[in-house]
PDB file of C-alpha atoms and ligand atoms in Angstrom:
ATOM      1  CA  UNK A 218     -31.747 -21.912  25.407  1.00 36.00           C
ATOM      2  CA  UNK A 219     -29.244 -22.150  28.479  1.00 38.00           C
ATOM      3  CA  UNK A 220     -26.871 -25.111  29.175  1.00 38.00           C
ATOM      4  CA  UNK A 221     -26.327 -26.322  32.978  1.00 35.00           C
ATOM      5  CA  UNK A 222     -23.414 -23.765  33.131  1.00 41.00           C
ATOM      6  CA  UNK A 223     -25.442 -21.082  32.458  1.00 43.00           C
ATOM      7  CA  UNK A 224     -24.025 -20.295  29.211  1.00 49.00           C
ATOM      8  CA  UNK A 225     -26.384 -19.978  26.203  1.00 53.00           C
ATOM      9  CA  UNK A 226     -26.414 -22.941  23.638  1.00 54.00           C
ATOM     10  CA  UNK A 227     -24.003 -21.950  20.729  1.00 59.00           C
ATOM     11  CA  UNK A 228     -26.838 -22.239  18.353  1.00 56.00           C
ATOM     12  CA  UNK A 229     -28.912 -19.735  20.437  1.00 66.00           C
ATOM     13  CA  UNK A 230     -26.307 -17.260  21.265  1.00 87.00           C
ATOM     14  CA  UNK A 231     -26.825 -13.528  20.713  1.00 91.00           C
ATOM     15  CA  UNK A 232     -23.932 -11.244  20.054  1.00 91.00           C
ATOM     16  CA  UNK A 233     -23.796 -10.348  23.245  1.00 92.00           C
ATOM     17  CA  UNK A 234     -23.661 -13.871  24.597  1.00 93.00           C
ATOM     18  CA  UNK A 235     -20.732 -14.512  22.054  1.00 94.00           C
ATOM     19  CA  UNK A 236     -18.884 -11.411  23.476  1.00 93.00           C
ATOM     20  CA  UNK A 237     -19.195 -12.762  26.979  1.00 94.00           C
ATOM     21  CA  UNK A 238     -18.052 -16.020  25.801  1.00 95.00           C
ATOM     22  CA  UNK A 239     -15.074 -14.994  24.090  1.00 96.00           C
ATOM     23  CA  UNK A 240     -13.944 -12.566  26.977  1.00 96.00           C
ATOM     24  CA  UNK A 241     -13.934 -15.434  29.326  1.00 97.00           C
ATOM     25  CA  UNK A 242     -12.219 -17.873  26.955  1.00 96.00           C
ATOM     26  CA  UNK A 243      -9.506 -15.130  25.714  1.00 97.00           C
ATOM     27  CA  UNK A 244      -8.315 -14.401  29.565  1.00 96.00           C
ATOM     28  CA  UNK A 245      -5.815 -17.044  29.247  1.00 94.00           C
ATOM     29  CA  UNK A 246      -3.994 -15.788  26.273  1.00 93.00           C
ATOM     30  CA  UNK A 247      -4.512 -11.833  26.536  1.00 94.00           C
ATOM     31  CA  UNK A 248      -4.538  -8.941  29.116  1.00 94.00           C
ATOM     32  CA  UNK A 249      -6.994  -7.278  27.277  1.00 96.00           C
ATOM     33  CA  UNK A 250      -9.745  -9.825  26.782  1.00 97.00           C
ATOM     34  CA  UNK A 251     -12.847  -7.452  26.470  1.00 95.00           C
ATOM     35  CA  UNK A 252     -11.169  -5.786  23.749  1.00 95.00           C
ATOM     36  CA  UNK A 253      -9.964  -8.601  21.908  1.00 96.00           C
ATOM     37  CA  UNK A 254     -13.349 -10.195  22.029  1.00 95.00           C
ATOM     38  CA  UNK A 255     -14.959  -7.397  20.309  1.00 93.00           C
ATOM     39  CA  UNK A 256     -12.030  -7.125  17.497  1.00 94.00           C
ATOM     40  CA  UNK A 257     -12.372 -11.027  16.864  1.00 95.00           C
ATOM     41  CA  UNK A 258     -16.277 -10.742  16.857  1.00 94.00           C
ATOM     42  CA  UNK A 259     -15.838  -7.814  14.332  1.00 93.00           C
ATOM     43  CA  UNK A 260     -13.553  -9.686  12.184  1.00 93.00           C
ATOM     44  CA  UNK A 261     -15.727 -12.855  12.049  1.00 92.00           C
ATOM     45  CA  UNK A 262     -19.004 -11.193  11.663  1.00 91.00           C
ATOM     46  CA  UNK A 263     -17.751  -8.422   8.964  1.00 90.00           C
ATOM     47  CA  UNK A 264     -18.955  -5.623  11.368  1.00 88.00           C
ATOM     48  CA  UNK A 265     -17.426  -2.486  12.561  1.00 86.00           C
ATOM     49  CA  UNK A 266     -17.502  -1.482  16.479  1.00 79.00           C
ATOM     50  CA  UNK A 267     -20.687   0.705  16.409  1.00 85.00           C
ATOM     51  CA  UNK A 268     -22.392  -2.103  14.830  1.00 86.00           C
ATOM     52  CA  UNK A 269     -21.455  -4.476  17.513  1.00 85.00           C
ATOM     53  CA  UNK A 270     -22.634  -2.241  20.215  1.00 83.00           C
ATOM     54  CA  UNK A 271     -26.070  -1.377  18.439  1.00 87.00           C
ATOM     55  CA  UNK A 272     -26.799  -5.009  17.458  1.00 85.00           C
ATOM     56  CA  UNK A 273     -25.912  -6.606  21.088  1.00 86.00           C
ATOM     57  CA  UNK A 274     -29.060  -8.748  21.290  1.00 87.00           C
ATOM     58  CA  UNK A 275     -29.149 -10.025  17.514  1.00 86.00           C
ATOM     59  CA  UNK A 276     -29.242 -13.864  17.340  1.00 88.00           C
ATOM     60  CA  UNK A 277     -26.094 -15.154  15.488  1.00 90.00           C
ATOM     61  CA  UNK A 278     -26.600 -18.003  13.182  1.00 87.00           C
ATOM     62  CA  UNK A 279     -25.013 -21.178  13.506  1.00 85.00           C
ATOM     63  CA  UNK A 280     -22.545 -20.654  10.363  1.00 88.00           C
ATOM     64  CA  UNK A 281     -21.690 -17.442  11.696  1.00 90.00           C
ATOM     65  CA  UNK A 282     -21.144 -18.856  15.087  1.00 91.00           C
ATOM     66  CA  UNK A 283     -18.737 -21.389  13.664  1.00 92.00           C
ATOM     67  CA  UNK A 284     -16.547 -18.717  12.064  1.00 93.00           C
ATOM     68  CA  UNK A 285     -16.499 -17.238  15.562  1.00 95.00           C
ATOM     69  CA  UNK A 286     -15.261 -20.475  16.938  1.00 94.00           C
ATOM     70  CA  UNK A 287     -12.772 -20.975  14.297  1.00 95.00           C
ATOM     71  CA  UNK A 288     -11.116 -17.594  15.033  1.00 95.00           C
ATOM     72  CA  UNK A 289     -11.367 -18.026  18.688  1.00 96.00           C
ATOM     73  CA  UNK A 290      -9.477 -21.473  18.498  1.00 96.00           C
ATOM     74  CA  UNK A 291      -6.800 -19.891  16.478  1.00 97.00           C
ATOM     75  CA  UNK A 292      -6.059 -17.179  19.084  1.00 97.00           C
ATOM     76  CA  UNK A 293      -6.374 -19.740  21.870  1.00 97.00           C
ATOM     77  CA  UNK A 294      -3.756 -21.919  19.968  1.00 96.00           C
ATOM     78  CA  UNK A 295      -1.324 -18.928  20.278  1.00 95.00           C
ATOM     79  CA  UNK A 296      -1.836 -17.356  16.585  1.00 97.00           C
ATOM     80  CA  UNK A 297      -1.187 -13.468  16.665  1.00 97.00           C
ATOM     81  CA  UNK A 298      -4.265 -11.459  17.269  1.00 97.00           C
ATOM     82  CA  UNK A 299      -3.091  -9.632  13.711  1.00 98.00           C
ATOM     83  CA  UNK A 300      -3.055 -12.891  11.743  1.00 98.00           C
ATOM     84  CA  UNK A 301      -6.483 -13.585  13.524  1.00 97.00           C
ATOM     85  CA  UNK A 302      -7.943 -10.451  12.498  1.00 96.00           C
ATOM     86  CA  UNK A 303      -6.122 -10.331   8.914  1.00 96.00           C
ATOM     87  CA  UNK A 304      -5.375  -6.487   9.556  1.00 96.00           C
ATOM     88  CA  UNK A 305      -3.454  -4.403  11.553  1.00 98.00           C
ATOM     89  CA  UNK A 306      -2.748  -0.692  12.267  1.00 97.00           C
ATOM     90  CA  UNK A 307       0.554   1.019  11.682  1.00 98.00           C
ATOM     91  CA  UNK A 308       1.162   4.674  11.449  1.00 98.00           C
ATOM     92  CA  UNK A 309      -2.570   5.229  11.588  1.00 97.00           C
ATOM     93  CA  UNK A 310      -3.156   2.840   8.315  1.00 98.00           C
ATOM     94  CA  UNK A 311      -5.300  -0.215   8.361  1.00 97.00           C
ATOM     95  CA  UNK A 312      -3.108  -2.681   6.733  1.00 98.00           C
ATOM     96  CA  UNK A 313      -3.961  -6.290   5.293  1.00 98.00           C
ATOM     97  CA  UNK A 314      -1.472  -8.818   7.173  1.00 98.00           C
ATOM     98  CA  UNK A 315      -1.390 -12.502   6.418  1.00 98.00           C
ATOM     99  CA  UNK A 316       1.244 -15.061   7.984  1.00 98.00           C
ATOM    100  CA  UNK A 317       3.188 -14.314   4.914  1.00 98.00           C
ATOM    101  CA  UNK A 318       4.277 -11.071   6.253  1.00 98.00           C
ATOM    102  CA  UNK A 319       5.796  -9.869   9.255  1.00 98.00           C
ATOM    103  CA  UNK A 320       3.295  -8.089  11.658  1.00 98.00           C
ATOM    104  CA  UNK A 321       4.196  -4.181  11.371  1.00 98.00           C
ATOM    105  CA  UNK A 322       5.493  -3.439  14.841  1.00 97.00           C
ATOM    106  CA  UNK A 323       5.127   0.083  16.648  1.00 95.00           C
ATOM    107  CA  UNK A 324       8.856   0.402  16.839  1.00 94.00           C
ATOM    108  CA  UNK A 325       9.028   0.911  13.102  1.00 97.00           C
ATOM    109  CA  UNK A 326       6.820   3.908  13.362  1.00 97.00           C
ATOM    110  CA  UNK A 327      10.119   5.564  14.607  1.00 96.00           C
ATOM    111  CA  UNK A 328      11.906   4.540  11.311  1.00 97.00           C
ATOM    112  CA  UNK A 329       9.079   6.276   9.248  1.00 98.00           C
ATOM    113  CA  UNK A 330       8.873   9.500  11.465  1.00 97.00           C
ATOM    114  CA  UNK A 331      12.779   9.962  11.048  1.00 97.00           C
ATOM    115  CA  UNK A 332      12.605   9.272   7.406  1.00 98.00           C
ATOM    116  CA  UNK A 333      10.087  12.042   7.118  1.00 98.00           C
ATOM    117  CA  UNK A 334      12.037  14.468   9.066  1.00 96.00           C
ATOM    118  CA  UNK A 335      13.397  16.927   6.497  1.00 94.00           C
ATOM    119  CA  UNK A 336      11.693  15.313   3.503  1.00 95.00           C
ATOM    120  CA  UNK A 337      10.419  17.847   1.419  1.00 90.00           C
ATOM    121  CA  UNK A 338       6.734  18.137   1.222  1.00 89.00           C
ATOM    122  CA  UNK A 339       6.763  19.513  -2.320  1.00 85.00           C
ATOM    123  CA  UNK A 340       8.816  18.440  -5.318  1.00 83.00           C
ATOM    124  CA  UNK A 341       9.947  15.187  -6.659  1.00 89.00           C
ATOM    125  CA  UNK A 342      11.610  13.488  -3.816  1.00 96.00           C
ATOM    126  CA  UNK A 343      12.561   9.671  -4.313  1.00 98.00           C
ATOM    127  CA  UNK A 344      12.027   7.273  -1.229  1.00 98.00           C
ATOM    128  CA  UNK A 345      13.015   3.429  -1.364  1.00 98.00           C
ATOM    129  CA  UNK A 346      11.784   0.833   1.112  1.00 98.00           C
ATOM    130  CA  UNK A 347      13.920  -2.432   0.902  1.00 99.00           C
ATOM    131  CA  UNK A 348      12.198  -5.375   2.522  1.00 98.00           C
ATOM    132  CA  UNK A 349       8.621  -4.037   1.999  1.00 98.00           C
ATOM    133  CA  UNK A 350       6.933  -6.953   3.797  1.00 98.00           C
ATOM    134  CA  UNK A 351       3.266  -5.809   4.118  1.00 98.00           C
ATOM    135  CA  UNK A 352       4.317  -2.548   2.643  1.00 98.00           C
ATOM    136  CA  UNK A 353       3.903  -0.520   6.011  1.00 98.00           C
ATOM    137  CA  UNK A 354       6.797   1.611   5.783  1.00 98.00           C
ATOM    138  CA  UNK A 355       6.640   2.532   2.050  1.00 98.00           C
ATOM    139  CA  UNK A 356       3.018   3.145   2.464  1.00 98.00           C
ATOM    140  CA  UNK A 357       3.146   5.135   5.288  1.00 98.00           C
ATOM    141  CA  UNK A 358       5.640   7.592   3.640  1.00 98.00           C
ATOM    142  CA  UNK A 359       3.819   7.565   0.380  1.00 97.00           C
ATOM    143  CA  UNK A 360       0.754   8.745   2.072  1.00 97.00           C
ATOM    144  CA  UNK A 361       2.405  11.307   4.247  1.00 96.00           C
ATOM    145  CA  UNK A 362       4.551  12.670   1.144  1.00 96.00           C
ATOM    146  CA  UNK A 363       1.943  12.378  -1.548  1.00 95.00           C
ATOM    147  CA  UNK A 364       4.510  14.220  -4.155  1.00 95.00           C
ATOM    148  CA  UNK A 365       7.230  11.455  -3.179  1.00 96.00           C
ATOM    149  CA  UNK A 366       7.997   8.792  -5.774  1.00 97.00           C
ATOM    150  CA  UNK A 367       8.113   5.358  -3.645  1.00 98.00           C
ATOM    151  CA  UNK A 368       9.803   2.442  -4.385  1.00 98.00           C
ATOM    152  CA  UNK A 369       9.042  -0.907  -2.278  1.00 98.00           C
ATOM    153  CA  UNK A 370      11.302  -3.913  -2.787  1.00 98.00           C
ATOM    154  CA  UNK A 371      10.459  -7.680  -1.559  1.00 98.00           C
ATOM    155  CA  UNK A 372      12.136 -10.809  -2.433  1.00 98.00           C
ATOM    156  CA  UNK A 373       9.118 -12.824  -1.211  1.00 98.00           C
ATOM    157  CA  UNK A 374       6.449 -13.194  -4.006  1.00 98.00           C
ATOM    158  CA  UNK A 375       3.832 -14.021  -1.301  1.00 98.00           C
ATOM    159  CA  UNK A 376       4.696 -10.916   0.890  1.00 98.00           C
ATOM    160  CA  UNK A 377       4.827  -8.696  -2.257  1.00 98.00           C
ATOM    161  CA  UNK A 378       1.284  -9.761  -2.996  1.00 98.00           C
ATOM    162  CA  UNK A 379       0.308  -8.393   0.499  1.00 98.00           C
ATOM    163  CA  UNK A 380       2.067  -5.028  -0.229  1.00 98.00           C
ATOM    164  CA  UNK A 381       0.580  -4.400  -3.386  1.00 98.00           C
ATOM    165  CA  UNK A 382      -3.037  -5.541  -2.065  1.00 98.00           C
ATOM    166  CA  UNK A 383      -2.386  -2.730   0.745  1.00 98.00           C
ATOM    167  CA  UNK A 384      -1.194  -0.370  -1.912  1.00 98.00           C
ATOM    168  CA  UNK A 385      -4.244  -0.866  -3.757  1.00 98.00           C
ATOM    169  CA  UNK A 386      -6.734  -0.401  -0.785  1.00 97.00           C
ATOM    170  CA  UNK A 387      -4.916   2.722   0.299  1.00 96.00           C
ATOM    171  CA  UNK A 388      -4.932   4.025  -3.427  1.00 90.00           C
ATOM    172  CA  UNK A 389      -1.216   4.715  -3.283  1.00 91.00           C
ATOM    173  CA  UNK A 390       1.373   4.638  -6.140  1.00 90.00           C
ATOM    174  CA  UNK A 391       4.268   2.789  -4.818  1.00 98.00           C
ATOM    175  CA  UNK A 392       6.178   1.113  -7.251  1.00 98.00           C
ATOM    176  CA  UNK A 393       6.443  -2.464  -6.066  1.00 98.00           C
ATOM    177  CA  UNK A 394       9.253  -4.689  -7.393  1.00 98.00           C
ATOM    178  CA  UNK A 395      10.314  -8.098  -6.584  1.00 98.00           C
ATOM    179  CA  UNK A 396      14.066  -9.144  -5.920  1.00 98.00           C
ATOM    180  CA  UNK A 397      17.195  -8.968  -3.893  1.00 98.00           C
ATOM    181  CA  UNK A 398      17.570  -5.812  -2.253  1.00 98.00           C
ATOM    182  CA  UNK A 399      18.897  -3.285  -4.912  1.00 98.00           C
ATOM    183  CA  UNK A 400      18.771  -5.797  -7.756  1.00 98.00           C
ATOM    184  CA  UNK A 401      15.507  -5.091  -9.223  1.00 98.00           C
ATOM    185  CA  UNK A 402      15.913  -1.254  -9.340  1.00 98.00           C
ATOM    186  CA  UNK A 403      16.887   0.505 -12.533  1.00 98.00           C
ATOM    187  CA  UNK A 404      20.671   1.394 -12.096  1.00 96.00           C
ATOM    188  CA  UNK A 405      20.032   5.253 -12.764  1.00 97.00           C
ATOM    189  CA  UNK A 406      17.682   5.991  -9.993  1.00 98.00           C
ATOM    190  CA  UNK A 407      19.076   7.924  -7.148  1.00 98.00           C
ATOM    191  CA  UNK A 408      17.168   8.145  -3.759  1.00 98.00           C
ATOM    192  CA  UNK A 409      16.762  11.047  -1.054  1.00 98.00           C
ATOM    193  CA  UNK A 410      15.925   8.344   1.505  1.00 98.00           C
ATOM    194  CA  UNK A 411      16.553   4.627   1.599  1.00 98.00           C
ATOM    195  CA  UNK A 412      14.843   2.874   4.660  1.00 98.00           C
ATOM    196  CA  UNK A 413      15.007  -0.592   5.638  1.00 99.00           C
ATOM    197  CA  UNK A 414      13.612  -2.931   8.611  1.00 98.00           C
ATOM    198  CA  UNK A 415      15.590  -5.837   7.393  1.00 98.00           C
ATOM    199  CA  UNK A 416      15.882  -9.359   8.974  1.00 98.00           C
ATOM    200  CA  UNK A 417      18.476  -8.845  12.010  1.00 98.00           C
ATOM    201  CA  UNK A 418      18.146 -11.608  13.985  1.00 98.00           C
ATOM    202  CA  UNK A 419      20.779 -14.440  14.200  1.00 98.00           C
ATOM    203  CA  UNK A 420      19.660 -17.834  13.569  1.00 97.00           C
ATOM    204  CA  UNK A 421      20.012 -19.208  17.072  1.00 98.00           C
ATOM    205  CA  UNK A 422      18.512 -16.052  18.585  1.00 98.00           C
ATOM    206  CA  UNK A 423      16.447 -17.001  21.698  1.00 97.00           C
ATOM    207  CA  UNK A 424      13.536 -14.932  20.690  1.00 96.00           C
ATOM    208  CA  UNK A 425      12.494 -17.111  17.455  1.00 98.00           C
ATOM    209  CA  UNK A 426      10.519 -19.664  19.322  1.00 97.00           C
ATOM    210  CA  UNK A 427       8.168 -16.938  20.245  1.00 96.00           C
ATOM    211  CA  UNK A 428       7.958 -15.604  16.682  1.00 98.00           C
ATOM    212  CA  UNK A 429       7.292 -19.151  15.127  1.00 97.00           C
ATOM    213  CA  UNK A 430       3.982 -17.865  13.456  1.00 98.00           C
ATOM    214  CA  UNK A 431       6.137 -14.969  11.536  1.00 98.00           C
ATOM    215  CA  UNK A 432       8.040 -15.576   8.358  1.00 98.00           C
ATOM    216  CA  UNK A 433      11.457 -16.969   9.310  1.00 98.00           C
ATOM    217  CA  UNK A 434      12.836 -15.200   6.112  1.00 97.00           C
ATOM    218  CA  UNK A 435      11.603 -11.828   7.553  1.00 98.00           C
ATOM    219  CA  UNK A 436      13.214 -12.177  10.673  1.00 98.00           C
ATOM    220  CA  UNK A 437      16.797 -14.270  10.515  1.00 98.00           C
ATOM    221  CA  UNK A 438      19.573 -12.737   8.618  1.00 98.00           C
ATOM    222  CA  UNK A 439      21.960 -15.376   9.045  1.00 98.00           C
ATOM    223  CA  UNK A 440      24.689 -16.765  11.760  1.00 98.00           C
ATOM    224  CA  UNK A 441      25.647 -13.456  12.743  1.00 98.00           C
ATOM    225  CA  UNK A 442      22.364 -11.486  12.388  1.00 98.00           C
ATOM    226  CA  UNK A 443      24.002  -8.551  10.743  1.00 98.00           C
ATOM    227  CA  UNK A 444      24.156 -10.160   7.102  1.00 98.00           C
ATOM    228  CA  UNK A 445      21.109  -8.350   5.562  1.00 98.00           C
ATOM    229  CA  UNK A 446      22.248  -4.886   7.278  1.00 99.00           C
ATOM    230  CA  UNK A 447      25.757  -5.246   5.576  1.00 98.00           C
ATOM    231  CA  UNK A 448      24.497  -5.776   2.176  1.00 98.00           C
ATOM    232  CA  UNK A 449      21.779  -2.976   2.477  1.00 98.00           C
ATOM    233  CA  UNK A 450      24.716  -0.729   3.655  1.00 98.00           C
ATOM    234  CA  UNK A 451      27.125  -1.805   1.199  1.00 98.00           C
ATOM    235  CA  UNK A 452      25.044  -0.931  -1.701  1.00 98.00           C
ATOM    236  CA  UNK A 453      23.533   2.684  -0.340  1.00 98.00           C
ATOM    237  CA  UNK A 454      26.280   5.001  -1.237  1.00 98.00           C
ATOM    238  CA  UNK A 455      26.063   4.681  -4.788  1.00 97.00           C
ATOM    239  CA  UNK A 456      22.078   4.527  -4.754  1.00 98.00           C
ATOM    240  CA  UNK A 457      21.747   7.684  -2.377  1.00 98.00           C
ATOM    241  CA  UNK A 458      21.038  11.369  -4.202  1.00 97.00           C
ATOM    242  CA  UNK A 459      23.940  13.763  -3.197  1.00 96.00           C
ATOM    243  CA  UNK A 460      21.768  14.920   0.131  1.00 93.00           C
ATOM    244  CA  UNK A 461      20.210  11.292   0.540  1.00 97.00           C
ATOM    245  CA  UNK A 462      19.892   9.459   3.766  1.00 98.00           C
ATOM    246  CA  UNK A 463      19.907   5.906   4.727  1.00 98.00           C
ATOM    247  CA  UNK A 464      17.839   4.857   7.799  1.00 98.00           C
ATOM    248  CA  UNK A 465      17.805   1.266   9.311  1.00 99.00           C
ATOM    249  CA  UNK A 466      15.931  -0.373  12.154  1.00 98.00           C
ATOM    250  CA  UNK A 467      18.150  -2.927  13.881  1.00 98.00           C
ATOM    251  CA  UNK A 468      18.506  -4.913  17.039  1.00 98.00           C
ATOM    252  CA  UNK A 469      19.094  -3.068  20.364  1.00 97.00           C
ATOM    253  CA  UNK A 470      22.423  -4.654  20.513  1.00 98.00           C
ATOM    254  CA  UNK A 471      23.570  -3.848  17.002  1.00 98.00           C
ATOM    255  CA  UNK A 472      23.807  -0.084  17.020  1.00 98.00           C
ATOM    256  CA  UNK A 473      27.639   0.144  17.502  1.00 98.00           C
ATOM    257  CA  UNK A 474      28.323  -2.472  14.693  1.00 98.00           C
ATOM    258  CA  UNK A 475      25.681  -0.633  12.388  1.00 98.00           C
ATOM    259  CA  UNK A 476      27.554   2.663  12.964  1.00 98.00           C
ATOM    260  CA  UNK A 477      30.897   1.151  12.059  1.00 98.00           C
ATOM    261  CA  UNK A 478      29.734  -0.217   8.870  1.00 98.00           C
ATOM    262  CA  UNK A 479      27.584   3.223   7.909  1.00 98.00           C
ATOM    263  CA  UNK A 480      31.157   4.975   8.440  1.00 98.00           C
ATOM    264  CA  UNK A 481      33.176   2.332   6.551  1.00 98.00           C
ATOM    265  CA  UNK A 482      30.828   2.497   3.461  1.00 98.00           C
ATOM    266  CA  UNK A 483      31.593   6.211   3.215  1.00 98.00           C
ATOM    267  CA  UNK A 484      28.266   7.659   4.990  1.00 98.00           C
ATOM    268  CA  UNK A 485      28.485  10.973   6.978  1.00 98.00           C
ATOM    269  CA  UNK A 486      26.490  12.380  10.050  1.00 98.00           C
ATOM    270  CA  UNK A 487      26.175   8.797  11.155  1.00 98.00           C
ATOM    271  CA  UNK A 488      23.923   8.558  14.304  1.00 98.00           C
ATOM    272  CA  UNK A 489      21.573   5.978  16.379  1.00 98.00           C
ATOM    273  CA  UNK A 490      18.146   7.014  17.730  1.00 97.00           C
ATOM    274  CA  UNK A 491      16.891   5.231  20.813  1.00 96.00           C
ATOM    275  CA  UNK A 492      13.369   4.097  21.635  1.00 91.00           C
ATOM    276  CA  UNK A 493      11.300   5.225  24.654  1.00 86.00           C
ATOM    277  CA  UNK A 494      12.956   2.620  26.658  1.00 91.00           C
ATOM    278  CA  UNK A 495      16.476   3.943  25.798  1.00 94.00           C
ATOM    279  CA  UNK A 496      17.264   0.792  23.361  1.00 97.00           C
ATOM    280  CA  UNK A 497      19.328   1.777  20.235  1.00 98.00           C
ATOM    281  CA  UNK A 498      17.029   1.056  17.377  1.00 98.00           C
ATOM    282  CA  UNK A 499      17.499   3.278  14.243  1.00 98.00           C
ATOM    283  CA  UNK A 500      20.656   4.160  12.848  1.00 98.00           C
ATOM    284  CA  UNK A 501      21.370   6.422   9.740  1.00 98.00           C
ATOM    285  CA  UNK A 502      24.062   8.088   7.859  1.00 98.00           C
ATOM    286  CA  UNK A 503      23.911  10.711   4.850  1.00 98.00           C
ATOM    287  CA  UNK A 504      25.726  10.743   1.647  1.00 97.00           C
ATOM    288  CA  UNK A 505      27.335  14.369   2.362  1.00 93.00           C
TER     289      UNK A 505
HETATM  290  C1  LIG B1033      11.631  -7.492   9.202  1.00 58.19           C
HETATM  291  S1  LIG B1033      10.548  -7.671   7.763  1.00 58.19           S
HETATM  292  C2  LIG B1033      10.097  -6.079   7.427  1.00 58.19           C
HETATM  293  C3  LIG B1033       8.872  -5.950   6.883  1.00 58.19           C
HETATM  294  C4  LIG B1033       8.053  -4.426   6.723  1.00 58.19           C
HETATM  295  N1  LIG B1033       9.210  -3.652   5.845  1.00 58.19           N
HETATM  296  C5  LIG B1033       7.910  -4.031   8.194  1.00 58.19           C
HETATM  297  O1  LIG B1033       8.658  -3.415   8.616  1.00 58.19           O
HETATM  298  O2  LIG B1033       7.123  -4.312   8.618  1.00 58.19           O
HETATM  299  C6  LIG B1033      11.878  -7.824   6.652  1.00 58.19           C
HETATM  300  C7  LIG B1033      11.408  -8.118   5.162  1.00 58.19           C
HETATM  301  O3  LIG B1033      12.553  -8.309   4.414  1.00 58.19           O
HETATM  302  C8  LIG B1033      12.266  -9.281   3.442  1.00 58.19           C
HETATM  303  N2  LIG B1033      13.742  -9.420   2.568  1.00 58.19           N
HETATM  304  C9  LIG B1033      14.607 -10.403   3.410  1.00 58.19           C
HETATM  305  N3  LIG B1033      15.532 -10.737   2.438  1.00 58.19           N
HETATM  306  C10 LIG B1033      15.576  -9.797   1.361  1.00 58.19           C
HETATM  307  C11 LIG B1033      16.340  -9.788   0.409  1.00 58.19           C
HETATM  308  N4  LIG B1033      17.352 -10.224   0.095  1.00 58.19           N
HETATM  309  N5  LIG B1033      15.833  -8.910  -0.682  1.00 58.19           N
HETATM  310  C12 LIG B1033      14.554  -7.845  -0.314  1.00 58.19           C
HETATM  311  N6  LIG B1033      13.655  -8.427   0.474  1.00 58.19           N
HETATM  312  C13 LIG B1033      14.122  -9.181   1.515  1.00 58.19           C
HETATM  313  C14 LIG B1033      11.570 -10.108   4.136  1.00 58.19           C
HETATM  314  O4  LIG B1033      10.851 -11.072   3.159  1.00 58.19           O
HETATM  315  C15 LIG B1033      10.391  -9.306   4.882  1.00 58.19           C
HETATM  316  O5  LIG B1033       9.452  -9.180   4.239  1.00 58.19           O
END
């Protein structure tokens, strides 16, 4: 069945018809419409990419067509692709994501890489991820260092449920704790790495309108943007092991302020690394 416009009627579309339809509709919101069409179809139908190719002529029943349209409508309304798909890739891991968690960013992979540098592959090292969100950082480190004991702290119960679900899917043994930064931790614990990608935007940051699908609590620190970084840095010294290191992701214009805070908190070897565009994004300091 074909409509006047030459497009197959929704009720008689094959997988390939749907793929073409989605690709054309997605052009307005995406610079990779072909790829997004495939991802959305795979998510709506529960198929992988190979199955999509193999079954191009498969007729799609009406109820599945409705699921495809529902996902397409969300995407056309500006919902980030990660939330439409319900999963996103980070550091080679497929993570579940929902609007309760920040979508893990490629920039944050730099934080993981730096945290793993010099972190022993054998032996009992301890790592703490503050503001775990989807669990991206804690899980990437736990899976790269199977001998490490990893803690993930998160104050949002809904986000923590996502982190726990990701931990279960990836069969990782991260200790997930709910609460405010260091508060839920056993006071005797000392960590070889403390890592965090905390909220660091000021509450009037001009980028916020573009980020309105993501949880505001995951993005905004307070009037100055530095409030969460300050609290994490203030509590780090007494939580680090003797040779432990604190590593923080921050905004590109916060490097100088974060270095000053790290120095004032008694941390040594304070330094900042830049991203590929030369913007200051991760600062660190060690206890000795
Ligand atoms: C920028 S998101 C980072 C999420 C994840 N680590 C990532 O990199 O994708 C910051 C996270 O910190 C959490 N958070 C904010 N305030 C917190 C607090 N006082 N204690 C613990 N977690 C907090 C937010 O809920 C959010 O999940």
